[in-house]
Coordinates of C-alpha atoms in Angstrom, one line a residue:
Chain A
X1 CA 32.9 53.5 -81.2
X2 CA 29.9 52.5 -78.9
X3 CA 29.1 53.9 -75.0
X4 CA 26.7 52.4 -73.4
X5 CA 25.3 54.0 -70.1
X6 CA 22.4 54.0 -67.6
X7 CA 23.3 50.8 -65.8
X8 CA 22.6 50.9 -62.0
X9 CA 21.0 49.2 -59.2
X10 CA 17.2 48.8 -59.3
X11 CA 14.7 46.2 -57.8
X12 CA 13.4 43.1 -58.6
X13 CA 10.4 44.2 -60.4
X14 CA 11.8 47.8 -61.4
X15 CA 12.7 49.2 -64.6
X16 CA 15.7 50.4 -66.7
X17 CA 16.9 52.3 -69.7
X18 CA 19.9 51.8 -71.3
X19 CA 21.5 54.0 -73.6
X20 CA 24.3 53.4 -76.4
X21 CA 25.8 55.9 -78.4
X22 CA 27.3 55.3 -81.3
X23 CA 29.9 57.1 -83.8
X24 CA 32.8 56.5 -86.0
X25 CA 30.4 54.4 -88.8
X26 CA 26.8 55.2 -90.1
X27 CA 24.8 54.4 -87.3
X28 CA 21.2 54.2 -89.5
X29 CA 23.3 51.2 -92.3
X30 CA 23.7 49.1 -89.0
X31 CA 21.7 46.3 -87.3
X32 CA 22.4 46.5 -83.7
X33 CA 22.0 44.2 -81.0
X34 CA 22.0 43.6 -77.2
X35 CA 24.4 41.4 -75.2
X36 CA 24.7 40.4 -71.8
X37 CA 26.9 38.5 -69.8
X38 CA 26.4 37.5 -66.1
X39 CA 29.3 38.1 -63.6
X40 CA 31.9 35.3 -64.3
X41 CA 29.2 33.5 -67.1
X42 CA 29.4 33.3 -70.7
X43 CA 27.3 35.6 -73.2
X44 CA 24.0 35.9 -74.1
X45 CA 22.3 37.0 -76.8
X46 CA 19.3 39.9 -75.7
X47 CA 17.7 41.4 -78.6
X48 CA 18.6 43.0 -82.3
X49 CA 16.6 46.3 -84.0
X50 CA 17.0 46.1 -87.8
X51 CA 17.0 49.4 -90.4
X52 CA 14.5 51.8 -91.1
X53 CA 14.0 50.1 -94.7
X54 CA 13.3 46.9 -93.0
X55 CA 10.6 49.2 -90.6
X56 CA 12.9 48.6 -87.5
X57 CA 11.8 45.0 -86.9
X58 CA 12.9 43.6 -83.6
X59 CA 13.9 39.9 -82.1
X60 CA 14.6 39.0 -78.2
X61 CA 15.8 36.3 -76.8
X62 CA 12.6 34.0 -74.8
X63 CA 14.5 35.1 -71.6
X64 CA 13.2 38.6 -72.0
X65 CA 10.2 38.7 -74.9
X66 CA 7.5 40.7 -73.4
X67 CA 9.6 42.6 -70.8
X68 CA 12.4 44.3 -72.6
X69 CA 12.4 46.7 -75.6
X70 CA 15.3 47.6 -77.9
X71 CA 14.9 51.0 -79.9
X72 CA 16.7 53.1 -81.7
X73 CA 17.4 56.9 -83.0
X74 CA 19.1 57.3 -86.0
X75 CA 18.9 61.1 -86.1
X76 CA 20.8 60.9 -82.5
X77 CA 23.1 58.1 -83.4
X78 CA 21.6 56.3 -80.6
X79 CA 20.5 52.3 -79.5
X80 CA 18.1 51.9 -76.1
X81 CA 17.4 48.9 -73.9
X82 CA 13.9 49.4 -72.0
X83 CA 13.8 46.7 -69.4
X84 CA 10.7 46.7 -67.6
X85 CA 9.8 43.6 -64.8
X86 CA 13.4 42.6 -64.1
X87 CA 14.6 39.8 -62.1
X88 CA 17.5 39.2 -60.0
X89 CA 18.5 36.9 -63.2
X90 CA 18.9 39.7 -65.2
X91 CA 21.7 40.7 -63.4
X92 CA 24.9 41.2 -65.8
X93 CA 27.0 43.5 -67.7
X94 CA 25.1 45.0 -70.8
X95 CA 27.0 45.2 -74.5
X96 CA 25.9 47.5 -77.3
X97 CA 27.4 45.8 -80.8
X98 CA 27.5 46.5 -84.5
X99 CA 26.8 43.8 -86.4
X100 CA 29.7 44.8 -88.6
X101 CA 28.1 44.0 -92.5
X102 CA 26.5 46.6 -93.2
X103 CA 22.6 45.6 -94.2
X104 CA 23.3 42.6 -93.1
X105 CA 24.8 39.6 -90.7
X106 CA 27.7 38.5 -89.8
X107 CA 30.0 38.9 -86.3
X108 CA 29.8 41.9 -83.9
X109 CA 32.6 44.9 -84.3
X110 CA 32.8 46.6 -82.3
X111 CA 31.1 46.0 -79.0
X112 CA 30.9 49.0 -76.5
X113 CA 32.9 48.8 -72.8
X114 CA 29.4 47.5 -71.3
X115 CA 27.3 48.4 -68.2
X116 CA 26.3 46.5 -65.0
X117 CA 22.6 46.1 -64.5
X118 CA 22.6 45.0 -61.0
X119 CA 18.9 44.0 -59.9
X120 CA 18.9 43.0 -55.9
X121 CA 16.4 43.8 -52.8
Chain B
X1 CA 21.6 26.3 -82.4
X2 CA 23.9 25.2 -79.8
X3 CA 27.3 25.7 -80.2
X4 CA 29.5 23.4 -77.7
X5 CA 33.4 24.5 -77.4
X6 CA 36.0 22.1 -75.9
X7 CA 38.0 22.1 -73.8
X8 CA 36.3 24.6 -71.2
X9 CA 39.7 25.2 -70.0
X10 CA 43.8 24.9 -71.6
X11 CA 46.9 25.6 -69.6
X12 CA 50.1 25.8 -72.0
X13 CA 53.7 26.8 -71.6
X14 CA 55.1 29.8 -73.5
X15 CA 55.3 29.5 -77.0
X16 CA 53.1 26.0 -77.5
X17 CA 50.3 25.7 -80.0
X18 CA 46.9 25.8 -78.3
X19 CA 43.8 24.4 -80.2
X20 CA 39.9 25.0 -78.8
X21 CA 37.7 23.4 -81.1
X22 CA 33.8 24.7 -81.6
X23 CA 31.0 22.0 -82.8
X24 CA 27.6 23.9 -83.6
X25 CA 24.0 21.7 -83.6
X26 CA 23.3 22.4 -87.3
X27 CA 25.4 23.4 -90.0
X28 CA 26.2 27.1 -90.1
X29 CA 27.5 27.0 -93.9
X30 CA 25.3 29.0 -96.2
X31 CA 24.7 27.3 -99.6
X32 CA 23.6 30.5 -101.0
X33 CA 26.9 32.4 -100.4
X34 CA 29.0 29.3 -99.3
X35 CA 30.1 31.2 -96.3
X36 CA 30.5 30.0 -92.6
X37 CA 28.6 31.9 -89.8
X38 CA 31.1 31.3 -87.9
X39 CA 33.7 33.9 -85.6
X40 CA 36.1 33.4 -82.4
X41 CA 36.3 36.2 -80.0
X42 CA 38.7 36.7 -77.2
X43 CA 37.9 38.9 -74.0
X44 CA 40.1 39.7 -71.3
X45 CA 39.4 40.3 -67.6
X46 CA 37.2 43.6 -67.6
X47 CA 36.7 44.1 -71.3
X48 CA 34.2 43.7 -73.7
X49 CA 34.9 40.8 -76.5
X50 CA 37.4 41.2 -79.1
X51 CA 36.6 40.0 -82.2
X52 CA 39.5 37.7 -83.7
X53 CA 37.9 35.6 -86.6
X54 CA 34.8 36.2 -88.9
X55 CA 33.3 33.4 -91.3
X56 CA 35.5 30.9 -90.1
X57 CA 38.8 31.8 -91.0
X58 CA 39.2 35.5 -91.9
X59 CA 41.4 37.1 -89.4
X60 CA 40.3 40.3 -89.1
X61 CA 42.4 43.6 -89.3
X62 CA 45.1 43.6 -86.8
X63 CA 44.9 40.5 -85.8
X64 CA 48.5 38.6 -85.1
X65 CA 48.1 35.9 -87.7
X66 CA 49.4 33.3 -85.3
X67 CA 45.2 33.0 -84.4
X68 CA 44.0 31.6 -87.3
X69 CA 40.7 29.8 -88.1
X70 CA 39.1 26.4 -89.6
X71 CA 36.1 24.4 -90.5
X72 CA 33.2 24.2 -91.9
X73 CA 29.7 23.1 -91.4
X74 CA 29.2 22.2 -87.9
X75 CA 32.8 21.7 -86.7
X76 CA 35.2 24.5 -86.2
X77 CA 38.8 25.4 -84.7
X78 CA 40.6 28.0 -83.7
X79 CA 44.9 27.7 -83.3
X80 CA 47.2 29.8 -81.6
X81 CA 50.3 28.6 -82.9
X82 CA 53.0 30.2 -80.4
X83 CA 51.2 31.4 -77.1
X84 CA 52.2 34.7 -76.1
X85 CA 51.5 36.1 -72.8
X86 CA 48.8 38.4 -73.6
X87 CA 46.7 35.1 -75.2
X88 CA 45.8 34.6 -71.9
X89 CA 42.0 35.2 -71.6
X90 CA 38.6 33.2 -72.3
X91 CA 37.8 32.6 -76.0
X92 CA 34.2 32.3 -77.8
X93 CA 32.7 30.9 -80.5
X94 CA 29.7 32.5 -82.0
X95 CA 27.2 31.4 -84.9
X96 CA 25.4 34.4 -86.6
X97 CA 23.6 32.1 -88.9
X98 CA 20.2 32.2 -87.1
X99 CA 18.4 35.2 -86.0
X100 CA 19.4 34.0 -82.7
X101 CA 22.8 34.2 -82.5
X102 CA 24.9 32.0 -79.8
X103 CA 28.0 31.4 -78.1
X104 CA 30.2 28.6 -77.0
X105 CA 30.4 28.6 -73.2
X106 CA 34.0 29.9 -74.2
X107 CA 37.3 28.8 -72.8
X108 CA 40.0 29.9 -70.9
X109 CA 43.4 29.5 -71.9
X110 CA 46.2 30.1 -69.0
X111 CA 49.7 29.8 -69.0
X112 CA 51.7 27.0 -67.1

């Protein structure tokens, strides 16, 4: 299972943290990624974190390199979203997801119930 | 890579056999594991993605097998073969073959 939280509203050029927890599966064998979808769009990938053994490598999508940041702790079962700079754009629902192989690719199960980043004046 | 589902929207009576069809930019079939990147999700209003069909056509656990899966390479379908009410809601296709993974612009399938 996978809660997200920390969604809100915040201003164009504000900052926010997601959180997701995560439990049911072992956490630290997992890539996890970011997902967003924009109210009544499609989705869109955001960003991945890799395993400790492959020194937690990251990947974003051009729409946010350079302003957000996933992490993650494994001792707290935990994934994080930093967004830092955002833009009225940015505005969606947020979705935690496994990637379900573990050490590897492959589709996301499961994904978490999401939360709306709203970013307006 | 782009992946391009048509149609963007189906309306089908009860029980009729609905087919969206998923074409991706490049191949998504792996030659070192000759496995498709491939899976279908379905969401419904206010939930998160479901997902229905990993590597083209393994339905996953719990799945009704009337979804099934097909394709290969760069083209790709997903059938419903008797639509039930609860099919209503917008279906994706998704490559994970690149680090980037994408979606189809997903479609929504209603009932007439």
């Amino acid at each position: 299972q996978l809660v997200e939280s920390g969604g809100g509203l915040v201003q164009p050029g504000g900052s926010l943290r997601l959180s997701c927890a995560a439990s049911g599966f072992t956490f630290s064998d997992h890539y996890m990624d970011w997902v967003r979808q924009a109210p009544g769009k499609g989705l869109e990938w955001v960003g991945r974190i890799r395993l400790k053994a492959n020194s937690y490598t990251t990947d974003y999508a051009a729409s946010v390199k350079g302003r957000f940041t996933v992490s993650r702790d494994d001792s707290k079962n935990s994934l994080y979203l930093q967004m830092n700079s955002l833009k009225t754009d940015d505005t969606a629902v947020y979705y935690c997801a496994r990637i379900a192989t573990p050490k590897g690719g492959g589709q996301y199960d499961p994904w978490g119930q999401g939360t709306l980043v709203t970013v307006s004046s | 890579i782009v992946m391009t589902q048509s149609p963007d929207s189906l309306a089908l009576s009860l029980g009729e056999r609905a087919t969206i069809n998923c074409k991706s930019s490049q191949s998504v079939l792996s030659r070192s594991n000759n496995k498709n990147y491939l899976a279908w999700y379905q969401q419904k209003p206010g939930q998160p993605p479901k997902v229905l069909i990993s590597w083209a056509s393994t339905r996953e656990s719990g799945v009704p097998d009337r979804f099934s899966g097909s394709g290969s390479g760069t083209d790709f379908t997903l059938t419903i073969s008797s639509l039930q009410t609860e099919d209503v809601a917008v279906y994706y296709c998704q490559q994970n073959y690149d680090t980037v993974y994408t979606f189809g612009q997903g479609t929504k399938l209603e009932i007439k």
